[in-house]
JSON list of C-alpha atoms in Angstrom, two decimals:
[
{"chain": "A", "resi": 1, "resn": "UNK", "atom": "CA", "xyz": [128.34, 108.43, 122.30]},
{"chain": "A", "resi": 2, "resn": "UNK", "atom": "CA", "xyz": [128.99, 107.62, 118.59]},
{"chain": "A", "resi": 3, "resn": "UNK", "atom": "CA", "xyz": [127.66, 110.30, 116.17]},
{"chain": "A", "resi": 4, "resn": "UNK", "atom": "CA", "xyz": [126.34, 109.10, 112.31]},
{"chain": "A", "resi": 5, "resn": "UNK", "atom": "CA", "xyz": [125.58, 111.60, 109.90]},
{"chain": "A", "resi": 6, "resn": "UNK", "atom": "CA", "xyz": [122.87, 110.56, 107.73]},
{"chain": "A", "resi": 7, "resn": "UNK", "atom": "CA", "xyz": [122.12, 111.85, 104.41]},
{"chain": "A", "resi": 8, "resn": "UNK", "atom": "CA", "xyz": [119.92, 114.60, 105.69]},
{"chain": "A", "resi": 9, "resn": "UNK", "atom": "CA", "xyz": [122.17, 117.14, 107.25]},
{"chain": "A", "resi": 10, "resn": "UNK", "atom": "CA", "xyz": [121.86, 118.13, 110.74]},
{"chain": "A", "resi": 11, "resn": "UNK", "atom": "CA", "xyz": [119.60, 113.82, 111.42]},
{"chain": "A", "resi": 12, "resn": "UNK", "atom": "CA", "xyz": [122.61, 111.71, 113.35]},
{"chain": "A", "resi": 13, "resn": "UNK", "atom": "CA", "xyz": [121.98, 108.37, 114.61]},
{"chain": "A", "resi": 14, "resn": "UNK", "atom": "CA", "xyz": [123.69, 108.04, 117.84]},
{"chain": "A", "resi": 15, "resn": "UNK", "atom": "CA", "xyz": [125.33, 104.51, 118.82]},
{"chain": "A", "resi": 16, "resn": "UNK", "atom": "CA", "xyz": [126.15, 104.02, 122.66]},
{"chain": "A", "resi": 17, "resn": "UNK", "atom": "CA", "xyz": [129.73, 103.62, 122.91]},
{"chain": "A", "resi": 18, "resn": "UNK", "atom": "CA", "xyz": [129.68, 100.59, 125.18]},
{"chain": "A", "resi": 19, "resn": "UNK", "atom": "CA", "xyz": [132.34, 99.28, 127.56]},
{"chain": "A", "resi": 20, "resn": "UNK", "atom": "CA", "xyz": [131.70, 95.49, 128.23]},
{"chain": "A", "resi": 21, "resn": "UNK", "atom": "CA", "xyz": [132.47, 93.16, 130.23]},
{"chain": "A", "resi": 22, "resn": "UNK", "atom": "CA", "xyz": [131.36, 90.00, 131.80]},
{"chain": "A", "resi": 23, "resn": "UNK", "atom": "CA", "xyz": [128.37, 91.83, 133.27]},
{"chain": "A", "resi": 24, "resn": "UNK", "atom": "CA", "xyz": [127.26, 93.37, 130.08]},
{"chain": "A", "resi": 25, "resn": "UNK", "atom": "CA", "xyz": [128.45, 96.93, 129.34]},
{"chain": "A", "resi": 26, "resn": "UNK", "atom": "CA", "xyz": [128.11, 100.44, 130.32]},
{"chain": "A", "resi": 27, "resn": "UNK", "atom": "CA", "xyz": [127.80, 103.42, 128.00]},
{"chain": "A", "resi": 28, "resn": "UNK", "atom": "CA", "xyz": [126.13, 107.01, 127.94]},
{"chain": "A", "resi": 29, "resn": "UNK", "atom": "CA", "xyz": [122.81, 107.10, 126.25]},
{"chain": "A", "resi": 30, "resn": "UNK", "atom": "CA", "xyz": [122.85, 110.98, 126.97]},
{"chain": "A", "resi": 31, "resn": "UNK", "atom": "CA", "xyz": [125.71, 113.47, 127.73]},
{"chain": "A", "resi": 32, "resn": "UNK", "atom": "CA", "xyz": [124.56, 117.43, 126.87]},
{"chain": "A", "resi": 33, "resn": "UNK", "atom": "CA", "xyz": [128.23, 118.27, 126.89]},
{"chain": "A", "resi": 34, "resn": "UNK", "atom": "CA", "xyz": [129.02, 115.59, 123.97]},
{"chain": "A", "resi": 35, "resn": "UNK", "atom": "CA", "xyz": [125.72, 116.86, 122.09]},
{"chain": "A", "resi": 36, "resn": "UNK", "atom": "CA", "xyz": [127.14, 120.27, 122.65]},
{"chain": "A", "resi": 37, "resn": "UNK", "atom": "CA", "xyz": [130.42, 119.03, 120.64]},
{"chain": "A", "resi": 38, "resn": "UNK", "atom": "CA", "xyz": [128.52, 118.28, 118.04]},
{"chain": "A", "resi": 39, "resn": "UNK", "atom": "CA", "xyz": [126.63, 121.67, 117.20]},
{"chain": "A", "resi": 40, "resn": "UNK", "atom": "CA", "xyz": [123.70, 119.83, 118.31]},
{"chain": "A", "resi": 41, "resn": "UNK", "atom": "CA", "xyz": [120.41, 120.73, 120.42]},
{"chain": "A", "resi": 42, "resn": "UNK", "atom": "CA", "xyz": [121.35, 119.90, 124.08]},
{"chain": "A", "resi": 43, "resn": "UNK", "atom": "CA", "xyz": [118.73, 121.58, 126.00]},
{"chain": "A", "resi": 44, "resn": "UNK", "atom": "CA", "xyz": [116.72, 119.13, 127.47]},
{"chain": "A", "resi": 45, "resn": "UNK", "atom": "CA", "xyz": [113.30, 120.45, 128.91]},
{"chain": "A", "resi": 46, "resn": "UNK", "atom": "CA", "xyz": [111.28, 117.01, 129.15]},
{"chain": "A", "resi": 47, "resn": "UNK", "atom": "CA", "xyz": [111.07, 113.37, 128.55]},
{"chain": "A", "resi": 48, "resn": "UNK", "atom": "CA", "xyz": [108.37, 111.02, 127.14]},
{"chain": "A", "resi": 49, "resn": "UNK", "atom": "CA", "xyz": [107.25, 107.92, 127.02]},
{"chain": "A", "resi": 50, "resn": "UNK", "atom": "CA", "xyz": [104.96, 106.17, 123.82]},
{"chain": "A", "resi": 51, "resn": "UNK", "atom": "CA", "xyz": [103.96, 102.26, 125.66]},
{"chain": "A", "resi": 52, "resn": "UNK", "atom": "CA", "xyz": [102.29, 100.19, 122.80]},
{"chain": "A", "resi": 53, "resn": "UNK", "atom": "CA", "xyz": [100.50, 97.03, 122.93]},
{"chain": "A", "resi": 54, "resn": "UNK", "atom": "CA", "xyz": [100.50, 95.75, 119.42]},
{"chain": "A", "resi": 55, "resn": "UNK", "atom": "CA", "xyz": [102.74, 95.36, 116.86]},
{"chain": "A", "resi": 56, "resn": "UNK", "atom": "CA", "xyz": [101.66, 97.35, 113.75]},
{"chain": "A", "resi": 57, "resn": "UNK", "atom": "CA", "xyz": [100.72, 100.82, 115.84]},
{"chain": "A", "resi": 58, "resn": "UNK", "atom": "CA", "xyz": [102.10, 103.72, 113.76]},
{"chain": "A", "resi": 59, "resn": "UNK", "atom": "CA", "xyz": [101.90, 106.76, 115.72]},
{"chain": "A", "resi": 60, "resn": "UNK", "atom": "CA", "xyz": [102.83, 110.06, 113.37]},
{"chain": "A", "resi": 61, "resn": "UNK", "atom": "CA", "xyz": [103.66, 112.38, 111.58]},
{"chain": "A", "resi": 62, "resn": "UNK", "atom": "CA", "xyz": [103.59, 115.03, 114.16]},
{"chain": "A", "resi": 63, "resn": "UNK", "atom": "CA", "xyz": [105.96, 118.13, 114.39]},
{"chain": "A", "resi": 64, "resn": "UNK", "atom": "CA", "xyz": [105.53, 121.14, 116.42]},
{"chain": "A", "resi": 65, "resn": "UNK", "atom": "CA", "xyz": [105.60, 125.10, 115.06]},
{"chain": "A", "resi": 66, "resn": "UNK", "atom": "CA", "xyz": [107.12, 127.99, 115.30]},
{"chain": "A", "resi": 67, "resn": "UNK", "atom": "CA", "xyz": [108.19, 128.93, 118.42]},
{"chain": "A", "resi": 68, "resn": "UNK", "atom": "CA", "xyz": [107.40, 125.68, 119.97]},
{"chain": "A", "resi": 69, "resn": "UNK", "atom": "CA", "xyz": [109.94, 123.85, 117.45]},
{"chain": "A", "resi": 70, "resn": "UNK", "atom": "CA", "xyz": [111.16, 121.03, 119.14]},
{"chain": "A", "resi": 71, "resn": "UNK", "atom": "CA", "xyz": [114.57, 118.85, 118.93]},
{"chain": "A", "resi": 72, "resn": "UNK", "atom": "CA", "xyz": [114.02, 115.50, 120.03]},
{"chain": "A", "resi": 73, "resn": "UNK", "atom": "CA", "xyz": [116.30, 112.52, 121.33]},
{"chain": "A", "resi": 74, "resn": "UNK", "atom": "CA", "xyz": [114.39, 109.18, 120.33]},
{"chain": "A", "resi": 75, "resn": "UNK", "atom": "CA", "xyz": [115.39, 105.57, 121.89]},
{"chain": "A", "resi": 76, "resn": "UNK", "atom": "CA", "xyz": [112.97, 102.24, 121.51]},
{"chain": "A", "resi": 77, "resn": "UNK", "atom": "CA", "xyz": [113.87, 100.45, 124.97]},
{"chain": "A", "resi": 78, "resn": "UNK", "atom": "CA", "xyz": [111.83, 97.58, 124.55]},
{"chain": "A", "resi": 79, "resn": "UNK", "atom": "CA", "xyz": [110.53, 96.00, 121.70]},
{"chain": "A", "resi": 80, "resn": "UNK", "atom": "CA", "xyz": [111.22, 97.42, 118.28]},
{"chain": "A", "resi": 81, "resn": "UNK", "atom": "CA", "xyz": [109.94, 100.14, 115.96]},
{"chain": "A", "resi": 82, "resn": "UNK", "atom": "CA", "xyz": [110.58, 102.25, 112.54]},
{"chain": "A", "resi": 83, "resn": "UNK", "atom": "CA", "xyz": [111.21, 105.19, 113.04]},
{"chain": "A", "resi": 84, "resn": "UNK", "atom": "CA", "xyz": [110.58, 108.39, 110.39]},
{"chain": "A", "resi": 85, "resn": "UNK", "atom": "CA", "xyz": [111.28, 111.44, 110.03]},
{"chain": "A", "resi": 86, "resn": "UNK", "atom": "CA", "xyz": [110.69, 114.06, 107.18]},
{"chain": "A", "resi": 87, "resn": "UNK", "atom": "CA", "xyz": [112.42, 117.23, 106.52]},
{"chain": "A", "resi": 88, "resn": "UNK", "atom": "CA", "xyz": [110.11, 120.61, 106.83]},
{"chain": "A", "resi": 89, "resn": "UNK", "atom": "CA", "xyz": [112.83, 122.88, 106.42]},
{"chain": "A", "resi": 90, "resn": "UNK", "atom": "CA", "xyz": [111.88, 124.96, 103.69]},
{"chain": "A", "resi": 91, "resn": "UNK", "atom": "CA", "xyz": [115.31, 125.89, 102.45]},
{"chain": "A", "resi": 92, "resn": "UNK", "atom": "CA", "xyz": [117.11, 122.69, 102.97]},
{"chain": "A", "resi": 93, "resn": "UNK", "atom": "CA", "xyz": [118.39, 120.41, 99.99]},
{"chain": "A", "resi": 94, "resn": "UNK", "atom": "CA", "xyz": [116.27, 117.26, 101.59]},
{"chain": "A", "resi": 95, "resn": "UNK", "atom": "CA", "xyz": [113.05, 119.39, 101.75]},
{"chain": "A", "resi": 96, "resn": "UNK", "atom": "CA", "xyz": [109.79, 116.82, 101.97]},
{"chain": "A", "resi": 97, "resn": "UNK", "atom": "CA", "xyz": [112.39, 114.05, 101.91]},
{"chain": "A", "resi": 98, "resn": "UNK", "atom": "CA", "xyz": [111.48, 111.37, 104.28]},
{"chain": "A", "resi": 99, "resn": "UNK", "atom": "CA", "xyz": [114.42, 108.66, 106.64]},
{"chain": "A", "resi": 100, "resn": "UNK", "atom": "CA", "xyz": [113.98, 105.57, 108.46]},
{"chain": "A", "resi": 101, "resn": "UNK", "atom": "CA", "xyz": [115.54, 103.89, 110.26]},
{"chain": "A", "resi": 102, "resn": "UNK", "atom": "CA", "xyz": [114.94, 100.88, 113.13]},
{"chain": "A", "resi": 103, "resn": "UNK", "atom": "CA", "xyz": [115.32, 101.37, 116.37]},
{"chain": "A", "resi": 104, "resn": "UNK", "atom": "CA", "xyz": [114.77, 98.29, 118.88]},
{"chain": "A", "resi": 105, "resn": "UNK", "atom": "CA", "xyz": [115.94, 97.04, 122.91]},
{"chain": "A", "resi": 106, "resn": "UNK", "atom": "CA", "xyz": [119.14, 95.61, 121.10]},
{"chain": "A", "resi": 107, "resn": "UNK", "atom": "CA", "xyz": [120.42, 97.37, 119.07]},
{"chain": "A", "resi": 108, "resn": "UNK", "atom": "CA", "xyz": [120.21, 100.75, 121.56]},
{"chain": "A", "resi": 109, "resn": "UNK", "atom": "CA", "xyz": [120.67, 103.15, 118.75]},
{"chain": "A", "resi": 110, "resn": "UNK", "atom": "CA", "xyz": [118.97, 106.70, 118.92]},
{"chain": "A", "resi": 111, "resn": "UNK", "atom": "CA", "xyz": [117.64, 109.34, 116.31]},
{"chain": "A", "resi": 112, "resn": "UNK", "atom": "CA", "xyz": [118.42, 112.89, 116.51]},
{"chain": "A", "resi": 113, "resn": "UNK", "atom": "CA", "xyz": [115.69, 114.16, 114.96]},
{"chain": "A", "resi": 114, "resn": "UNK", "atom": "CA", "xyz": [116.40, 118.44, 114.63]},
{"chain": "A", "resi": 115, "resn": "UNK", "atom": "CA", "xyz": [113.56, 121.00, 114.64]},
{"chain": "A", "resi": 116, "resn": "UNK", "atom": "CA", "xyz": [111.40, 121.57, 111.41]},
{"chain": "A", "resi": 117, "resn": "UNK", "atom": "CA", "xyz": [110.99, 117.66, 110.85]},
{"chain": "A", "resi": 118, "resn": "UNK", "atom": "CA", "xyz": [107.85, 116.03, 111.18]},
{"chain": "A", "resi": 119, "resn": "UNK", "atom": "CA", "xyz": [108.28, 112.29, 113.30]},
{"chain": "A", "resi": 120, "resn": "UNK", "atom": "CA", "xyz": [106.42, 108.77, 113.58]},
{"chain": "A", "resi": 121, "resn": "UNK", "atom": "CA", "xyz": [106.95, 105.35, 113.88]},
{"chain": "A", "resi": 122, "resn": "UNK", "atom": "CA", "xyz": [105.31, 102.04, 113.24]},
{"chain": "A", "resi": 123, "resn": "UNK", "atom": "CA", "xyz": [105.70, 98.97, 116.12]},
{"chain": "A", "resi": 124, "resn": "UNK", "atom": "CA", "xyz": [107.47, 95.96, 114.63]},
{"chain": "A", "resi": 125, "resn": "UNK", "atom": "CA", "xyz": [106.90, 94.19, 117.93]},
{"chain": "A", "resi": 126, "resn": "UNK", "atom": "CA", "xyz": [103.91, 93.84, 120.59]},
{"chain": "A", "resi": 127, "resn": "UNK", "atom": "CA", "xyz": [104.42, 95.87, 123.71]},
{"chain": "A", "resi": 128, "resn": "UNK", "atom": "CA", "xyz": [107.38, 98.35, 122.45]},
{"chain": "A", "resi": 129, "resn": "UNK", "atom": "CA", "xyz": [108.36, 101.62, 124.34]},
{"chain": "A", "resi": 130, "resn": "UNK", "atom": "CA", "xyz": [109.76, 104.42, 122.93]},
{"chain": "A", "resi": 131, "resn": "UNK", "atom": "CA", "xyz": [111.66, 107.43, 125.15]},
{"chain": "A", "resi": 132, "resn": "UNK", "atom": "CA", "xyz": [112.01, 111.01, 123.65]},
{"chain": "A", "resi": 133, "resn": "UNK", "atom": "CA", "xyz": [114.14, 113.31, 125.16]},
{"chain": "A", "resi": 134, "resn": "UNK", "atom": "CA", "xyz": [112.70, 116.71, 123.73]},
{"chain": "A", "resi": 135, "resn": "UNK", "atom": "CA", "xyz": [113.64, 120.20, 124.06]},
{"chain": "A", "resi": 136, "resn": "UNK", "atom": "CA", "xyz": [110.37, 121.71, 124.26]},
{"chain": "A", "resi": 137, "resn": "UNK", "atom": "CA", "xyz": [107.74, 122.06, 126.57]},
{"chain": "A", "resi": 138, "resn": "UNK", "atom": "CA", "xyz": [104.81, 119.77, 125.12]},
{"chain": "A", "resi": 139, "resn": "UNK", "atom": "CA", "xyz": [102.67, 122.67, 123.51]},
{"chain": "A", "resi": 140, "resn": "UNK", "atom": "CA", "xyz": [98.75, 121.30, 122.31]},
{"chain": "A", "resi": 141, "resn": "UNK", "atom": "CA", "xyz": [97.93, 124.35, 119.89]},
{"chain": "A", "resi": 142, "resn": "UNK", "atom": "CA", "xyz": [101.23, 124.49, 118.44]},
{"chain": "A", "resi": 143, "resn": "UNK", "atom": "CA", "xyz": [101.12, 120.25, 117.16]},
{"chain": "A", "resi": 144, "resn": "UNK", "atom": "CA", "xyz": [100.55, 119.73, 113.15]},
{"chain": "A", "resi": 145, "resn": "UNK", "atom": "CA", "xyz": [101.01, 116.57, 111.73]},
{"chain": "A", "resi": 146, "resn": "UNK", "atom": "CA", "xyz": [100.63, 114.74, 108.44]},
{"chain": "A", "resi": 147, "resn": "UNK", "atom": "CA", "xyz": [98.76, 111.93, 106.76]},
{"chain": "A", "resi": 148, "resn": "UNK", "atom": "CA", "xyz": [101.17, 108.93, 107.48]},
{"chain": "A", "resi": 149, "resn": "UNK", "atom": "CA", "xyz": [100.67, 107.28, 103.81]},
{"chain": "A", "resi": 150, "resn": "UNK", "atom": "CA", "xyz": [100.47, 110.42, 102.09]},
{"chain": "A", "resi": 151, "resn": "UNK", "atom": "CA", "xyz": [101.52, 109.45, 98.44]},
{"chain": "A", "resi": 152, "resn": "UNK", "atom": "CA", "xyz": [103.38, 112.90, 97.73]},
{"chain": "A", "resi": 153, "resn": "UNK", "atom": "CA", "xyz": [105.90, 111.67, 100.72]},
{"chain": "A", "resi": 154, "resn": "UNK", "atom": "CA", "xyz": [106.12, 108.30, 100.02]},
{"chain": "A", "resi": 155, "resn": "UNK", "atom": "CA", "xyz": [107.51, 106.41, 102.96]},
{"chain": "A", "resi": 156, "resn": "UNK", "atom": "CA", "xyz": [107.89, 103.11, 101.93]},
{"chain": "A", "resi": 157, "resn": "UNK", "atom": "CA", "xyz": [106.97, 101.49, 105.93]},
{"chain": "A", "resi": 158, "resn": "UNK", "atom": "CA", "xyz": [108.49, 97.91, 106.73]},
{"chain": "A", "resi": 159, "resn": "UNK", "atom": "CA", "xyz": [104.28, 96.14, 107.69]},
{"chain": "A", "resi": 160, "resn": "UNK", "atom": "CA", "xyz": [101.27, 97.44, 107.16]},
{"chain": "A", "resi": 161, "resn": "UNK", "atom": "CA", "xyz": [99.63, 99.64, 110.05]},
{"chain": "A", "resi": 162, "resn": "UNK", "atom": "CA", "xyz": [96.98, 97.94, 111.84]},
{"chain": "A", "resi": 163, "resn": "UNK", "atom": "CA", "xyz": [96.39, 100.41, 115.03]},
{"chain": "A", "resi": 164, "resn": "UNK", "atom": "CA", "xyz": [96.38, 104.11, 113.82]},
{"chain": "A", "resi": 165, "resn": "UNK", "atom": "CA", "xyz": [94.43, 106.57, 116.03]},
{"chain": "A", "resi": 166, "resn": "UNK", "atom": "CA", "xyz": [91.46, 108.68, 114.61]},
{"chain": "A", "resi": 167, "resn": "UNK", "atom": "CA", "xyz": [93.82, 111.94, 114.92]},
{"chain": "A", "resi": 168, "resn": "UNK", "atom": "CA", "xyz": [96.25, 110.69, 113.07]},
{"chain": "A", "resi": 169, "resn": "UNK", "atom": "CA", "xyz": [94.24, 109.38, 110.46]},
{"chain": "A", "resi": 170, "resn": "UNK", "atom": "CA", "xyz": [92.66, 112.92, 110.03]},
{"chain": "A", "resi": 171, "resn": "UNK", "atom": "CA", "xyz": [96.09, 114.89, 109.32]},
{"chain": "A", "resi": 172, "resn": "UNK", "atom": "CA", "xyz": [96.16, 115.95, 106.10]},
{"chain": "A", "resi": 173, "resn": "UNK", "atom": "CA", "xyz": [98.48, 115.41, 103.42]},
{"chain": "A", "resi": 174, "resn": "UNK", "atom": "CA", "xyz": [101.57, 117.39, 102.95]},
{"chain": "A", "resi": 175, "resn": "UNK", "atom": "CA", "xyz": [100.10, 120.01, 99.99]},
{"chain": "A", "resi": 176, "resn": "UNK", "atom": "CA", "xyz": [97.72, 121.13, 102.60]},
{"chain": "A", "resi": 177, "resn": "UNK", "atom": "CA", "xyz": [99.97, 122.05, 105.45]},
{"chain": "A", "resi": 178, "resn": "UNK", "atom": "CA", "xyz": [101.01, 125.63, 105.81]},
{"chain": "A", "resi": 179, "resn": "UNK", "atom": "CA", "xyz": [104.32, 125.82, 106.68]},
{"chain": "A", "resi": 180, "resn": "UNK", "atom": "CA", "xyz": [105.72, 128.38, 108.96]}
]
């Protein structure tokens, strides 16, 4: 696995190191020990799957609280998305600051996304899944989110959204979170 540092500390976006041949190649798309290395968030508890049928779905921004904080691990296997992310860590340089980046079947590349950051994406292709390797236990009551266009954020997104769900329409904008 190839480890980028991004801007905000602690985000990587992880390149399979392939080994090709004729066939194609091989690579690891997930090694605890080389996460481990790192200083990063190995403990895998579960794995998800987000299937979606049109291009333009923007799923987001969800992150999970205190002590359900989760670390998560996220590939796009088929299709293509943008995918965000936005810093919650109170004391951190990059507080409220938002990253994207695109993730899609060819290119293979993952985001680490760290605990304390909010996550989403938007579909640039019909029928794209995305896999999340998290390091939580899925937790209902402990799920916040906010408004995916909220204006104090500012994520400039690659299309406009045309499938957003009524939950995700309803999180509010970032002044009116309570932070843990």
């Amino acid at each position: 696995m190839i480890f980028n540092k991004t801007e905000i500390e602690g985000v990587y976006v992880i390149d399979i190191n392939k080994i090709a041949d004729e066939r194609g190649f091989f690579g690891r798309s997930w090694c605890q020990k080389e996460m481990e290395e790192q200083g990063l968030n190995g403990n895998v508890v579960q794995s998800n799957t987000s299937f979606n049928k049109f291009k333009g779905t923007l799923r987001g921004m969800h992150y999970q609280v205190n002590p359900y904080e989760e670390t998560k691990l996220v590939r796009c296997i088929r299709g293509a998305i943008f995918d965000v992310i936005i810093d919650l860590r109170q004391d951190s340089p990059t507080f409220k600051r938002w990253f994207g980046i695109e993730l899609t079947e060819d290119n293979h590349r993952m985001l680490y996304v760290p605990e304390k950051f909010a996550h989403g994406f938007i579909t640039l292709k019909d029928n794209s899944e995305v896999t999340y390797l998290v390091t939580q236990f899925y937790k209902p009551s402990a799920e916040g989110g906010i408004r995916w266009d909220d204006p104090e954020i500012g994520i400039d997104w690659p299309i406009e959204a045309e499938v957003v769900s009524d939950r995700d329409t309803m999180h509010p904008n970032f002044k009116n979170i309570i932070l843990p």
